Amino acid sequence: ADPEERLTLPQVQDHPWCHQIPNAALGLAAEDEDVQVRPEIELDEEVMEHLVQLSVPRDYAEKCLRLRKHNHATTTYYLLLVTKKRRKARGL
């Protein structure tokens, strides 16, 4: 495919197909408010900034990580973190 003809991420996100299912990243369910948050988790700032660039709301990602949820935000965070550590180990 010609890179000049590819859609940008904002164009993909604005496509009607992406609006068929509500965006789970817009907020947590009210019942999560009673769950004890684990503040001892140290989050990698560079990875958090990358998540925000990928349109994951920072507060949502932080809360999910501290609640040890398993969802797209936490999975993406840990995949980015592993990639960062591997690149650092290789000297890249």
PDB file of C-alpha atoms in Angstrom:
ATOM      1  CA  ALA A   1       0.000   0.000   0.000  1.00  0.00           C
ATOM      2  CA  ASP A   2       1.148   3.493  -0.784  1.00  0.00           C
ATOM      3  CA  PRO A   3       2.108   5.243   2.486  1.00  0.00           C
ATOM      4  CA  GLU A   4       0.795   8.535   1.109  1.00  0.00           C
ATOM      5  CA  GLU A   5      -2.685   7.003   0.797  1.00  0.00           C
ATOM      6  CA  ARG A   6      -2.788   5.445   4.263  1.00  0.00           C
ATOM      7  CA  LEU A   7      -5.166   6.873   6.829  1.00  0.00           C
ATOM      8  CA  THR A   8      -3.734   8.644   9.846  1.00  0.00           C
ATOM      9  CA  LEU A   9      -4.616   7.429  13.348  1.00  0.00           C
ATOM     10  CA  PRO A  10      -7.043  10.349  13.911  1.00  0.00           C
ATOM     11  CA  GLN A  11      -8.748   9.522  10.591  1.00  0.00           C
ATOM     12  CA  VAL A  12      -9.133   5.893  11.640  1.00  0.00           C
ATOM     13  CA  GLN A  13     -10.497   6.918  15.042  1.00  0.00           C
ATOM     14  CA  ASP A  14     -13.039   9.230  13.378  1.00  0.00           C
ATOM     15  CA  HIS A  15     -14.290   6.524  11.007  1.00  0.00           C
ATOM     16  CA  PRO A  16     -17.914   5.435  11.691  1.00  0.00           C
ATOM     17  CA  TRP A  17     -16.750   1.834  12.089  1.00  0.00           C
ATOM     18  CA  CYS A  18     -14.813   2.837  15.229  1.00  0.00           C
ATOM     19  CA  HIS A  19     -17.908   4.426  16.766  1.00  0.00           C
ATOM     20  CA  GLN A  20     -20.063   1.284  16.648  1.00  0.00           C
ATOM     21  CA  ILE A  21     -18.912   0.208  20.124  1.00  0.00           C
ATOM     22  CA  PRO A  22     -18.544   2.689  23.007  1.00  0.00           C
ATOM     23  CA  ASN A  23     -14.959   3.539  23.934  1.00  0.00           C
ATOM     24  CA  ALA A  24     -14.145   1.708  27.171  1.00  0.00           C
ATOM     25  CA  ALA A  25     -11.282   4.128  27.797  1.00  0.00           C
ATOM     26  CA  LEU A  26     -13.673   6.983  28.558  1.00  0.00           C
ATOM     27  CA  GLY A  27     -14.216   5.929  32.156  1.00  0.00           C
ATOM     28  CA  LEU A  28     -14.405   3.171  34.708  1.00  0.00           C
ATOM     29  CA  ALA A  29     -17.598   1.684  36.077  1.00  0.00           C
ATOM     30  CA  ALA A  30     -18.893   3.248  39.283  1.00  0.00           C
ATOM     31  CA  GLU A  31     -18.370   0.018  41.237  1.00  0.00           C
ATOM     32  CA  ASP A  32     -14.605   0.402  40.751  1.00  0.00           C
ATOM     33  CA  GLU A  33     -14.625   3.438  43.047  1.00  0.00           C
ATOM     34  CA  ASP A  34     -14.779   1.143  46.115  1.00  0.00           C
ATOM     35  CA  VAL A  35     -11.801  -0.996  45.100  1.00  0.00           C
ATOM     36  CA  GLN A  36      -8.606  -0.331  47.030  1.00  0.00           C
ATOM     37  CA  VAL A  37      -6.019   1.357  44.820  1.00  0.00           C
ATOM     38  CA  ARG A  38      -2.416   0.115  45.120  1.00  0.00           C
ATOM     39  CA  PRO A  39      -0.314   3.297  45.013  1.00  0.00           C
ATOM     40  CA  GLU A  40       2.975   1.394  45.422  1.00  0.00           C
ATOM     41  CA  ILE A  41       3.183   0.657  41.693  1.00  0.00           C
ATOM     42  CA  GLU A  42       5.872   2.880  40.161  1.00  0.00           C
ATOM     43  CA  LEU A  43       4.805   3.848  36.658  1.00  0.00           C
ATOM     44  CA  ASP A  44       7.242   4.573  33.844  1.00  0.00           C
ATOM     45  CA  GLU A  45       6.635   8.176  32.749  1.00  0.00           C
ATOM     46  CA  GLU A  46       7.904   7.667  29.192  1.00  0.00           C
ATOM     47  CA  VAL A  47       5.583   4.692  28.701  1.00  0.00           C
ATOM     48  CA  MET A  48       2.669   6.647  30.179  1.00  0.00           C
ATOM     49  CA  GLU A  49       3.309   9.474  27.705  1.00  0.00           C
ATOM     50  CA  HIS A  50       3.348   6.930  24.874  1.00  0.00           C
ATOM     51  CA  LEU A  51      -0.049   5.613  26.035  1.00  0.00           C
ATOM     52  CA  VAL A  52      -1.475   9.135  25.915  1.00  0.00           C
ATOM     53  CA  GLN A  53      -0.147   9.495  22.355  1.00  0.00           C
ATOM     54  CA  LEU A  54      -2.079   6.305  21.562  1.00  0.00           C
ATOM     55  CA  SER A  55      -5.274   8.021  22.809  1.00  0.00           C
ATOM     56  CA  VAL A  56      -5.474   6.197  26.134  1.00  0.00           C
ATOM     57  CA  PRO A  57      -6.534   8.723  28.777  1.00  0.00           C
ATOM     58  CA  ARG A  58      -3.752   9.011  31.352  1.00  0.00           C
ATOM     59  CA  ASP A  59      -6.015   8.974  34.413  1.00  0.00           C
ATOM     60  CA  TYR A  60      -7.793   5.876  33.108  1.00  0.00           C
ATOM     61  CA  ALA A  61      -4.496   4.062  32.464  1.00  0.00           C
ATOM     62  CA  GLU A  62      -3.092   4.989  35.882  1.00  0.00           C
ATOM     63  CA  LYS A  63      -6.220   3.847  37.665  1.00  0.00           C
ATOM     64  CA  CYS A  64      -6.359   0.559  35.757  1.00  0.00           C
ATOM     65  CA  LEU A  65      -2.684  -0.128  36.460  1.00  0.00           C
ATOM     66  CA  ARG A  66      -3.068   0.633  40.156  1.00  0.00           C
ATOM     67  CA  LEU A  67      -6.179  -1.570  40.308  1.00  0.00           C
ATOM     68  CA  ARG A  68      -4.257  -4.313  38.456  1.00  0.00           C
ATOM     69  CA  LYS A  69      -6.959  -4.596  35.842  1.00  0.00           C
ATOM     70  CA  HIS A  70      -6.394  -6.614  32.698  1.00  0.00           C
ATOM     71  CA  ASN A  71      -7.573  -4.567  29.737  1.00  0.00           C
ATOM     72  CA  HIS A  72      -6.280  -2.798  26.643  1.00  0.00           C
ATOM     73  CA  ALA A  73      -4.693   0.021  28.657  1.00  0.00           C
ATOM     74  CA  THR A  74      -2.727  -2.187  31.030  1.00  0.00           C
ATOM     75  CA  THR A  75      -1.765  -4.688  28.347  1.00  0.00           C
ATOM     76  CA  THR A  76      -0.477  -1.911  26.106  1.00  0.00           C
ATOM     77  CA  TYR A  77       1.435  -0.354  29.018  1.00  0.00           C
ATOM     78  CA  TYR A  78       3.229  -3.606  29.851  1.00  0.00           C
ATOM     79  CA  LEU A  79       3.984  -4.404  26.197  1.00  0.00           C
ATOM     80  CA  LEU A  80       5.487  -0.933  25.733  1.00  0.00           C
ATOM     81  CA  LEU A  81       7.470  -1.341  28.959  1.00  0.00           C
ATOM     82  CA  VAL A  82       8.901  -4.708  27.873  1.00  0.00           C
ATOM     83  CA  THR A  83       9.816  -3.254  24.479  1.00  0.00           C
ATOM     84  CA  LYS A  84      11.553  -0.305  26.152  1.00  0.00           C
ATOM     85  CA  LYS A  85      13.547  -2.604  28.451  1.00  0.00           C
ATOM     86  CA  ARG A  86      14.581  -4.868  25.557  1.00  0.00           C
ATOM     87  CA  ARG A  87      15.759  -1.899  23.504  1.00  0.00           C
ATOM     88  CA  LYS A  88      17.723  -0.561  26.464  1.00  0.00           C
ATOM     89  CA  ALA A  89      19.344  -3.960  27.023  1.00  0.00           C
ATOM     90  CA  ARG A  90      20.385  -4.062  23.349  1.00  0.00           C
ATOM     91  CA  GLY A  91      21.759  -0.537  23.541  1.00  0.00           C
ATOM     92  CA  LEU A  92      19.243   0.890  21.086  1.00  0.00           C
TER      93      LEU A  92
END
